[in-house]
Amino acid sequence: MRASAERIKTVLTWLGYGLLALATLEIAARVEDFWRSGAPLLGNYSIESVFQPSDLGKEGRPGAHFGKWQMNALGFRGPELAPPSGSRSALRVMTVGASETFGLYESPERDYPRQL
């Protein structure tokens, strides 16, 4: 009976150490995200933070950022749109799509709509 109690105590001790290690890793990851990206220390921090619901599905949240992705004042990925200068008119191209169009797996400024 005594050996069983000792075994349970050992298992609980190691379980506590494991939980402490996981909590330490989570805190370290949150502090790093806060330091590098300005992420909130508490709450959810994911790619979903740059989107908001709309009548057609999801749209970009103006001024939002997550990791390497930055939304401009209109809710589009990339820098602010500049008005055409002088008498020149600007050609605007609209692309529709999902992760590849957004550039989810591309480096900054390397998404295909930006390359157009």
CSV table of N, CA, C and O in Angstrom, one decimal:
chain,number,residue,atom,x,y,z
A,1,MET,N,0.8,-1.2,0.0
A,1,MET,CA,0.0,0.0,0.0
A,1,MET,C,0.9,1.3,0.0
A,1,MET,O,0.6,2.2,-0.7
A,2,ARG,N,1.9,1.2,0.8
A,2,ARG,CA,2.8,2.4,0.9
A,2,ARG,C,3.5,2.6,-0.5
A,2,ARG,O,3.7,3.8,-0.9
A,3,ALA,N,3.9,1.6,-1.2
A,3,ALA,CA,4.6,1.7,-2.5
A,3,ALA,C,3.7,2.4,-3.5
A,3,ALA,O,4.1,3.2,-4.3
A,4,SER,N,2.4,2.0,-3.4
A,4,SER,CA,1.4,2.6,-4.3
A,4,SER,C,1.2,4.1,-4.1
A,4,SER,O,1.2,4.9,-5.0
A,5,ALA,N,1.2,4.5,-2.8
A,5,ALA,CA,1.1,5.9,-2.5
A,5,ALA,C,2.3,6.7,-2.9
A,5,ALA,O,2.2,7.8,-3.4
A,6,GLU,N,3.5,6.1,-2.8
A,6,GLU,CA,4.8,6.7,-3.3
A,6,GLU,C,4.8,6.9,-4.8
A,6,GLU,O,5.2,7.9,-5.3
A,7,ARG,N,4.3,5.8,-5.5
A,7,ARG,CA,4.2,5.9,-6.9
A,7,ARG,C,3.3,7.0,-7.4
A,7,ARG,O,3.6,7.7,-8.3
A,8,ILE,N,2.1,7.1,-6.7
A,8,ILE,CA,1.2,8.2,-7.1
A,8,ILE,C,1.8,9.5,-6.8
A,8,ILE,O,1.6,10.5,-7.6
A,9,LYS,N,2.5,9.7,-5.7
A,9,LYS,CA,3.1,11.0,-5.4
A,9,LYS,C,4.2,11.3,-6.4
A,9,LYS,O,4.3,12.5,-6.9
A,10,THR,N,4.9,10.3,-6.9
A,10,THR,CA,6.0,10.6,-7.9
A,10,THR,C,5.3,11.0,-9.2
A,10,THR,O,5.8,11.9,-9.9
A,11,VAL,N,4.3,10.3,-9.6
A,11,VAL,CA,3.6,10.6,-10.9
A,11,VAL,C,3.0,12.0,-10.8
A,11,VAL,O,3.1,12.8,-11.8
A,12,LEU,N,2.4,12.4,-9.7
A,12,LEU,CA,1.8,13.7,-9.6
A,12,LEU,C,2.9,14.8,-9.6
A,12,LEU,O,2.7,15.9,-10.1
A,13,THR,N,4.0,14.5,-9.0
A,13,THR,CA,5.1,15.4,-9.0
A,13,THR,C,5.6,15.7,-10.4
A,13,THR,O,5.8,16.8,-10.8
A,14,TRP,N,5.8,14.6,-11.2
A,14,TRP,CA,6.3,14.8,-12.5
A,14,TRP,C,5.2,15.4,-13.4
A,14,TRP,O,5.5,16.2,-14.3
A,15,LEU,N,4.0,15.1,-13.1
A,15,LEU,CA,2.9,15.8,-13.9
A,15,LEU,C,2.9,17.3,-13.6
A,15,LEU,O,2.7,18.1,-14.5
A,16,GLY,N,3.1,17.7,-12.3
A,16,GLY,CA,3.2,19.1,-12.0
A,16,GLY,C,4.4,19.8,-12.7
A,16,GLY,O,4.3,20.9,-13.1
A,17,TYR,N,5.5,19.1,-12.7
A,17,TYR,CA,6.7,19.6,-13.4
A,17,TYR,C,6.4,19.8,-14.9
A,17,TYR,O,6.8,20.8,-15.5
A,18,GLY,N,5.7,18.9,-15.5
A,18,GLY,CA,5.3,19.0,-16.9
A,18,GLY,C,4.4,20.2,-17.2
A,18,GLY,O,4.6,20.9,-18.1
A,19,LEU,N,3.4,20.3,-16.3
A,19,LEU,CA,2.5,21.5,-16.4
A,19,LEU,C,3.2,22.8,-16.2
A,19,LEU,O,2.9,23.8,-16.9
A,20,LEU,N,4.1,22.8,-15.3
A,20,LEU,CA,4.9,24.0,-15.1
A,20,LEU,C,5.8,24.4,-16.3
A,20,LEU,O,5.9,25.5,-16.7
A,21,ALA,N,6.4,23.3,-16.9
A,21,ALA,CA,7.2,23.5,-18.2
A,21,ALA,C,6.3,24.1,-19.3
A,21,ALA,O,6.7,25.0,-20.0
A,22,LEU,N,5.1,23.5,-19.5
A,22,LEU,CA,4.2,24.0,-20.5
A,22,LEU,C,3.8,25.4,-20.3
A,22,LEU,O,3.7,26.2,-21.2
A,23,ALA,N,3.5,25.8,-19.1
A,23,ALA,CA,3.1,27.1,-18.7
A,23,ALA,C,4.2,28.1,-19.0
A,23,ALA,O,4.0,29.2,-19.5
A,24,THR,N,5.4,27.7,-18.7
A,24,THR,CA,6.6,28.5,-18.9
A,24,THR,C,6.8,28.8,-20.4
A,24,THR,O,7.1,29.9,-20.8
A,25,LEU,N,6.6,27.7,-21.2
A,25,LEU,CA,6.8,27.9,-22.7
A,25,LEU,C,5.7,28.8,-23.2
A,25,LEU,O,6.0,29.6,-24.1
A,26,GLU,N,4.4,28.7,-22.8
A,26,GLU,CA,3.4,29.5,-23.2
A,26,GLU,C,3.6,31.0,-22.9
A,26,GLU,O,3.4,31.9,-23.7
A,27,ILE,N,4.1,31.2,-21.7
A,27,ILE,CA,4.3,32.6,-21.2
A,27,ILE,C,5.5,33.2,-22.1
A,27,ILE,O,5.4,34.3,-22.5
A,28,ALA,N,6.5,32.4,-22.3
A,28,ALA,CA,7.7,32.9,-23.1
A,28,ALA,C,7.2,33.2,-24.5
A,28,ALA,O,7.6,34.2,-25.1
A,29,ALA,N,6.4,32.4,-25.1
A,29,ALA,CA,5.9,32.6,-26.5
A,29,ALA,C,5.0,33.9,-26.5
A,29,ALA,O,5.2,34.7,-27.5
A,30,ARG,N,4.2,34.1,-25.5
A,30,ARG,CA,3.4,35.3,-25.5
A,30,ARG,C,4.2,36.6,-25.3
A,30,ARG,O,3.9,37.6,-25.9
A,31,VAL,N,5.2,36.5,-24.5
A,31,VAL,CA,6.1,37.7,-24.3
A,31,VAL,C,6.9,38.0,-25.6
A,31,VAL,O,7.0,39.1,-25.9
A,32,GLU,N,7.3,36.9,-26.2
A,32,GLU,CA,8.0,37.1,-27.5
A,32,GLU,C,7.1,37.8,-28.6
A,32,GLU,O,7.5,38.7,-29.3
A,33,ASP,N,5.9,37.3,-28.7
A,33,ASP,CA,4.9,37.9,-29.6
A,33,ASP,C,4.6,39.3,-29.3
A,33,ASP,O,4.5,40.2,-30.1
A,34,PHE,N,4.5,39.6,-28.0
A,34,PHE,CA,4.3,41.0,-27.5
A,34,PHE,C,5.5,41.8,-27.9
A,34,PHE,O,5.3,43.0,-28.4
A,35,TRP,N,6.7,41.4,-27.7
A,35,TRP,CA,7.9,42.1,-27.9
A,35,TRP,C,8.1,42.4,-29.4
A,35,TRP,O,8.4,43.5,-29.8
A,36,ARG,N,7.9,41.4,-30.2
A,36,ARG,CA,8.2,41.5,-31.7
A,36,ARG,C,7.1,42.1,-32.5
A,36,ARG,O,7.3,42.8,-33.4
A,37,SER,N,5.8,41.7,-32.1
A,37,SER,CA,4.7,42.1,-33.0
A,37,SER,C,3.7,42.9,-32.3
A,37,SER,O,2.7,43.3,-32.9
A,38,GLY,N,3.8,43.3,-31.0
A,38,GLY,CA,2.8,44.0,-30.3
A,38,GLY,C,1.5,43.3,-30.1
A,38,GLY,O,0.5,43.8,-29.9
A,39,ALA,N,1.6,41.9,-30.0
A,39,ALA,CA,0.5,41.1,-29.7
A,39,ALA,C,0.0,41.3,-28.3
A,39,ALA,O,0.8,41.6,-27.4
A,40,PRO,N,-1.3,41.1,-28.0
A,40,PRO,CA,-1.8,41.2,-26.7
A,40,PRO,C,-1.2,40.1,-25.8
A,40,PRO,O,-1.1,38.9,-26.3
A,41,LEU,N,-0.9,40.3,-24.6
A,41,LEU,CA,-0.4,39.3,-23.7
A,41,LEU,C,-1.5,38.3,-23.3
A,41,LEU,O,-1.2,37.1,-23.2
A,42,LEU,N,-2.7,38.8,-23.2
A,42,LEU,CA,-3.8,37.9,-22.9
A,42,LEU,C,-4.8,37.9,-24.1
A,42,LEU,O,-4.9,38.8,-24.8
A,43,GLY,N,-5.4,36.8,-24.3
A,43,GLY,CA,-6.4,36.7,-25.4
A,43,GLY,C,-5.8,36.0,-26.6
A,43,GLY,O,-4.6,35.6,-26.7
A,44,ASN,N,-6.6,35.9,-27.6
A,44,ASN,CA,-6.2,35.2,-28.9
A,44,ASN,C,-5.4,36.1,-29.8
A,44,ASN,O,-5.7,37.2,-30.0
A,45,TYR,N,-4.4,35.5,-30.3
A,45,TYR,CA,-3.5,36.2,-31.3
A,45,TYR,C,-3.3,35.3,-32.5
A,45,TYR,O,-2.5,34.3,-32.4
A,46,SER,N,-4.0,35.5,-33.6
A,46,SER,CA,-3.9,34.6,-34.7
A,46,SER,C,-4.1,35.4,-36.0
A,46,SER,O,-4.5,36.6,-35.9
A,47,ILE,N,-4.0,34.8,-37.1
A,47,ILE,CA,-4.2,35.4,-38.4
A,47,ILE,C,-5.6,35.9,-38.5
A,47,ILE,O,-5.9,36.9,-39.2
A,48,GLU,N,-6.5,35.3,-37.8
A,48,GLU,CA,-7.9,35.8,-37.8
A,48,GLU,C,-8.1,37.2,-37.3
A,48,GLU,O,-9.1,37.8,-37.6
A,49,SER,N,-7.1,37.7,-36.6
A,49,SER,CA,-7.2,39.1,-36.1
A,49,SER,C,-7.2,40.2,-37.2
A,49,SER,O,-7.5,41.3,-36.9
A,50,VAL,N,-6.7,39.8,-38.4
A,50,VAL,CA,-6.7,40.8,-39.5
A,50,VAL,C,-8.0,40.8,-40.3
A,50,VAL,O,-8.1,41.6,-41.2
A,51,PHE,N,-8.9,39.9,-40.0
A,51,PHE,CA,-10.2,39.9,-40.7
A,51,PHE,C,-11.3,40.2,-39.8
A,51,PHE,O,-11.3,40.1,-38.6
A,52,GLN,N,-12.4,40.7,-40.5
A,52,GLN,CA,-13.7,41.0,-39.8
A,52,GLN,C,-14.8,40.4,-40.7
A,52,GLN,O,-14.6,40.3,-41.9
A,53,PRO,N,-15.9,40.1,-40.1
A,53,PRO,CA,-17.0,39.5,-40.9
A,53,PRO,C,-17.7,40.6,-41.8
A,53,PRO,O,-17.7,41.8,-41.4
A,54,SER,N,-18.1,40.2,-43.0
A,54,SER,CA,-18.8,41.1,-43.8
A,54,SER,C,-20.0,40.3,-44.5
A,54,SER,O,-20.2,39.1,-44.2
A,55,ASP,N,-20.8,41.0,-45.3
A,55,ASP,CA,-21.9,40.3,-45.9
A,55,ASP,C,-21.5,39.2,-46.9
A,55,ASP,O,-22.2,38.3,-47.1
A,56,LEU,N,-20.3,39.4,-47.4
A,56,LEU,CA,-19.8,38.4,-48.4
A,56,LEU,C,-18.8,37.4,-47.8
A,56,LEU,O,-18.3,36.5,-48.5
A,57,GLY,N,-18.6,37.4,-46.5
A,57,GLY,CA,-17.7,36.5,-45.9
A,57,GLY,C,-16.7,37.2,-45.0
A,57,GLY,O,-17.2,37.9,-44.0
A,58,LYS,N,-15.4,37.2,-45.3
A,58,LYS,CA,-14.4,37.9,-44.5
A,58,LYS,C,-13.9,39.1,-45.3
A,58,LYS,O,-13.7,39.0,-46.5
A,59,GLU,N,-13.5,40.1,-44.6
A,59,GLU,CA,-12.8,41.2,-45.3
A,59,GLU,C,-11.7,41.7,-44.3
A,59,GLU,O,-11.7,41.4,-43.1
A,60,GLY,N,-10.7,42.4,-44.9
A,60,GLY,CA,-9.6,42.9,-44.0
A,60,GLY,C,-10.1,44.0,-43.0
A,60,GLY,O,-10.9,44.8,-43.4
A,61,ARG,N,-9.5,43.9,-41.9
A,61,ARG,CA,-9.8,44.9,-40.8
A,61,ARG,C,-8.8,46.0,-41.0
A,61,ARG,O,-7.6,45.8,-41.0
A,62,PRO,N,-9.2,47.3,-41.3
A,62,PRO,CA,-8.3,48.4,-41.5
A,62,PRO,C,-7.3,48.6,-40.4
A,62,PRO,O,-7.7,48.6,-39.2
A,63,GLY,N,-6.0,48.7,-40.7
A,63,GLY,CA,-5.0,48.9,-39.8
A,63,GLY,C,-4.5,47.8,-39.0
A,63,GLY,O,-3.6,47.9,-38.1
A,64,ALA,N,-5.1,46.6,-39.2
A,64,ALA,CA,-4.8,45.4,-38.4
A,64,ALA,C,-3.4,44.8,-38.9
A,64,ALA,O,-3.0,45.1,-40.0
A,65,HIS,N,-2.7,44.1,-38.0
A,65,HIS,CA,-1.5,43.5,-38.4
A,65,HIS,C,-1.3,42.2,-37.6
A,65,HIS,O,-1.8,42.0,-36.5
A,66,PHE,N,-0.7,41.2,-38.2
A,66,PHE,CA,-0.4,39.9,-37.6
A,66,PHE,C,0.9,39.4,-38.2
A,66,PHE,O,0.9,39.2,-39.5
A,67,GLY,N,1.9,39.2,-37.5
A,67,GLY,CA,3.2,38.7,-38.0
A,67,GLY,C,3.7,39.6,-39.1
A,67,GLY,O,3.8,40.8,-39.0
A,68,LYS,N,3.8,39.0,-40.3
A,68,LYS,CA,4.4,39.8,-41.5
A,68,LYS,C,3.3,40.5,-42.3
A,68,LYS,O,3.5,41.2,-43.2
A,69,TRP,N,2.0,40.3,-41.9
A,69,TRP,CA,0.9,40.8,-42.7
A,69,TRP,C,0.4,42.1,-42.0
A,69,TRP,O,0.1,42.2,-40.9
A,70,GLN,N,0.3,43.2,-42.9
A,70,GLN,CA,-0.1,44.5,-42.4
A,70,GLN,C,-1.2,45.0,-43.4
A,70,GLN,O,-1.1,44.9,-44.6
A,71,MET,N,-2.3,45.4,-42.8
A,71,MET,CA,-3.5,45.9,-43.6
A,71,MET,C,-3.4,47.4,-43.6
A,71,MET,O,-3.1,48.0,-42.6
A,72,ASN,N,-3.8,48.0,-44.8
A,72,ASN,CA,-3.8,49.4,-44.9
A,72,ASN,C,-5.1,50.0,-44.4
A,72,ASN,O,-5.9,49.3,-43.8
A,73,ALA,N,-5.3,51.3,-44.5
A,73,ALA,CA,-6.5,51.9,-44.0
A,73,ALA,C,-7.8,51.5,-44.7
A,73,ALA,O,-8.9,51.6,-44.1
A,74,LEU,N,-7.7,50.8,-45.8
A,74,LEU,CA,-8.9,50.3,-46.5
A,74,LEU,C,-9.1,48.8,-46.2
A,74,LEU,O,-10.1,48.3,-46.7
A,75,GLY,N,-8.2,48.2,-45.5
A,75,GLY,CA,-8.4,46.8,-45.1
A,75,GLY,C,-7.8,45.9,-46.1
A,75,GLY,O,-8.1,44.7,-46.2
A,76,PHE,N,-6.9,46.4,-47.0
A,76,PHE,CA,-6.2,45.6,-48.0
A,76,PHE,C,-4.8,45.3,-47.5
A,76,PHE,O,-4.2,46.2,-46.8
A,77,ARG,N,-4.2,44.2,-47.9
A,77,ARG,CA,-2.8,43.9,-47.5
A,77,ARG,C,-1.9,44.8,-48.3
A,77,ARG,O,-2.1,45.1,-49.5
A,78,GLY,N,-0.9,45.4,-47.7
A,78,GLY,CA,0.1,46.2,-48.4
A,78,GLY,C,0.1,47.6,-47.9
A,78,GLY,O,-0.6,48.0,-47.0
A,79,PRO,N,0.9,48.5,-48.6
A,79,PRO,CA,1.0,49.9,-48.2
A,79,PRO,C,-0.2,50.7,-48.6
A,79,PRO,O,-1.1,50.2,-49.3
A,80,GLU,N,-0.3,51.9,-48.0
A,80,GLU,CA,-1.4,52.8,-48.3
A,80,GLU,C,-1.5,53.1,-49.8
A,80,GLU,O,-0.4,53.2,-50.5
A,81,LEU,N,-2.7,53.2,-50.4
A,81,LEU,CA,-2.8,53.5,-51.8
A,81,LEU,C,-2.6,55.0,-52.0
A,81,LEU,O,-3.3,55.8,-51.3
A,82,ALA,N,-1.7,55.4,-52.9
A,82,ALA,CA,-1.5,56.8,-53.2
A,82,ALA,C,-2.4,57.2,-54.3
A,82,ALA,O,-2.6,56.5,-55.3
A,83,PRO,N,-2.9,58.4,-54.2
A,83,PRO,CA,-3.7,58.9,-55.4
A,83,PRO,C,-2.8,59.1,-56.6
A,83,PRO,O,-1.6,59.4,-56.4
A,84,PRO,N,-3.4,59.1,-57.8
A,84,PRO,CA,-2.5,59.3,-59.0
A,84,PRO,C,-2.0,60.7,-59.0
A,84,PRO,O,-2.6,61.6,-58.6
A,85,SER,N,-0.7,60.8,-59.4
A,85,SER,CA,-0.1,62.1,-59.4
A,85,SER,C,-0.3,62.8,-60.7
A,85,SER,O,-0.2,62.2,-61.8
A,86,GLY,N,-0.5,64.1,-60.7
A,86,GLY,CA,-0.6,64.9,-61.9
A,86,GLY,C,-1.8,64.5,-62.8
A,86,GLY,O,-2.9,64.2,-62.3
A,87,SER,N,-1.6,64.5,-64.1
A,87,SER,CA,-2.7,64.1,-65.0
A,87,SER,C,-2.8,62.6,-65.3
A,87,SER,O,-3.6,62.2,-66.0
A,88,ARG,N,-1.8,61.9,-64.7
A,88,ARG,CA,-1.8,60.4,-65.0
A,88,ARG,C,-2.9,59.7,-64.2
A,88,ARG,O,-3.2,60.1,-63.0
A,89,SER,N,-3.6,58.8,-64.8
A,89,SER,CA,-4.5,58.0,-64.1
A,89,SER,C,-3.9,56.7,-63.7
A,89,SER,O,-3.0,56.2,-64.3
A,90,ALA,N,-4.3,56.1,-62.6
A,90,ALA,CA,-3.7,54.9,-62.1
A,90,ALA,C,-4.6,53.7,-62.5
A,90,ALA,O,-5.8,53.8,-62.5
A,91,LEU,N,-3.9,52.7,-62.9
A,91,LEU,CA,-4.6,51.4,-63.2
A,91,LEU,C,-4.7,50.6,-61.9
A,91,LEU,O,-3.7,50.3,-61.3
A,92,ARG,N,-5.9,50.3,-61.5
A,92,ARG,CA,-6.1,49.5,-60.3
A,92,ARG,C,-6.6,48.1,-60.8
A,92,ARG,O,-7.4,48.0,-61.7
A,93,VAL,N,-6.0,47.0,-60.2
A,93,VAL,CA,-6.4,45.7,-60.6
A,93,VAL,C,-6.9,45.0,-59.3
A,93,VAL,O,-6.3,45.1,-58.3
A,94,MET,N,-8.1,44.4,-59.4
A,94,MET,CA,-8.7,43.7,-58.3
A,94,MET,C,-8.5,42.2,-58.5
A,94,MET,O,-8.8,41.7,-59.6
A,95,THR,N,-8.0,41.6,-57.5
A,95,THR,CA,-7.9,40.1,-57.5
A,95,THR,C,-8.8,39.5,-56.5
A,95,THR,O,-9.0,40.1,-55.4
A,96,VAL,N,-9.4,38.4,-56.8
A,96,VAL,CA,-10.3,37.7,-55.8
A,96,VAL,C,-9.7,36.3,-55.6
A,96,VAL,O,-9.3,35.6,-56.6
A,97,GLY,N,-9.7,35.9,-54.4
A,97,GLY,CA,-9.2,34.5,-54.1
A,97,GLY,C,-9.1,34.3,-52.6
A,97,GLY,O,-9.7,35.0,-51.8
A,98,ALA,N,-8.3,33.3,-52.3
A,98,ALA,CA,-8.1,32.9,-50.9
A,98,ALA,C,-6.7,33.1,-50.4
A,98,ALA,O,-6.1,34.2,-50.6
A,99,SER,N,-6.1,32.1,-49.9
A,99,SER,CA,-4.8,32.2,-49.3
A,99,SER,C,-3.7,32.6,-50.3
A,99,SER,O,-2.8,33.3,-49.9
A,100,GLU,N,-3.7,32.0,-51.5
A,100,GLU,CA,-2.7,32.4,-52.4
A,100,GLU,C,-2.8,33.9,-52.9
A,100,GLU,O,-1.8,34.5,-53.1
A,101,THR,N,-4.0,34.3,-53.0
A,101,THR,CA,-4.2,35.7,-53.4
A,101,THR,C,-3.8,36.7,-52.3
A,101,THR,O,-3.2,37.7,-52.5
A,102,PHE,N,-4.1,36.3,-51.1
A,102,PHE,CA,-3.7,37.1,-49.9
A,102,PHE,C,-2.2,37.0,-49.7
A,102,PHE,O,-1.6,37.9,-49.1
A,103,GLY,N,-1.6,36.0,-50.2
A,103,GLY,CA,-0.1,35.8,-50.0
A,103,GLY,C,0.2,35.2,-48.6
A,103,GLY,O,1.2,35.6,-48.0
A,104,LEU,N,-0.6,34.3,-48.2
A,104,LEU,CA,-0.5,33.7,-46.9
A,104,LEU,C,0.9,33.0,-46.7
A,104,LEU,O,1.5,33.1,-45.6
A,105,TYR,N,1.4,32.4,-47.7
A,105,TYR,CA,2.7,31.7,-47.6
A,105,TYR,C,3.8,32.4,-48.3
A,105,TYR,O,4.9,31.8,-48.6
A,106,GLU,N,3.6,33.6,-48.7
A,106,GLU,CA,4.6,34.4,-49.4
A,106,GLU,C,5.3,35.4,-48.5
A,106,GLU,O,4.8,35.8,-47.5
A,107,SER,N,6.5,35.8,-48.9
A,107,SER,CA,7.2,36.8,-48.2
A,107,SER,C,6.5,38.1,-48.4
A,107,SER,O,5.8,38.3,-49.3
A,108,PRO,N,6.8,39.1,-47.5
A,108,PRO,CA,6.2,40.4,-47.7
A,108,PRO,C,6.5,41.0,-49.0
A,108,PRO,O,7.6,40.8,-49.5
A,109,GLU,N,5.5,41.6,-49.6
A,109,GLU,CA,5.7,42.2,-51.0
A,109,GLU,C,5.9,41.2,-52.1
A,109,GLU,O,6.2,41.6,-53.2
A,110,ARG,N,5.7,39.9,-51.8
A,110,ARG,CA,5.9,38.9,-52.9
A,110,ARG,C,4.6,38.2,-53.3
A,110,ARG,O,4.7,37.2,-54.0
A,111,ASP,N,3.5,38.6,-52.8
A,111,ASP,CA,2.2,38.0,-53.2
A,111,ASP,C,2.0,38.4,-54.6
A,111,ASP,O,2.4,39.4,-55.1
A,112,TYR,N,1.3,37.5,-55.4
A,112,TYR,CA,1.1,37.7,-56.8
A,112,TYR,C,0.3,39.0,-57.1
A,112,TYR,O,0.6,39.6,-58.1
A,113,PRO,N,-0.7,39.4,-56.4
A,113,PRO,CA,-1.4,40.7,-56.7
A,113,PRO,C,-0.4,41.9,-56.7
A,113,PRO,O,-0.5,42.8,-57.5
A,114,ARG,N,0.5,41.9,-55.8
A,114,ARG,CA,1.5,43.0,-55.7
A,114,ARG,C,2.5,42.9,-56.9
A,114,ARG,O,2.9,43.9,-57.4
A,115,GLN,N,2.7,41.7,-57.4
A,115,GLN,CA,3.6,41.6,-58.6
A,115,GLN,C,3.0,42.0,-59.9
A,115,GLN,O,3.7,42.3,-60.8
A,116,LEU,N,1.6,42.1,-59.9
A,116,LEU,CA,0.9,42.6,-61.1
A,116,LEU,C,1.2,44.0,-61.3
A,116,LEU,O,1.3,44.6,-62.3
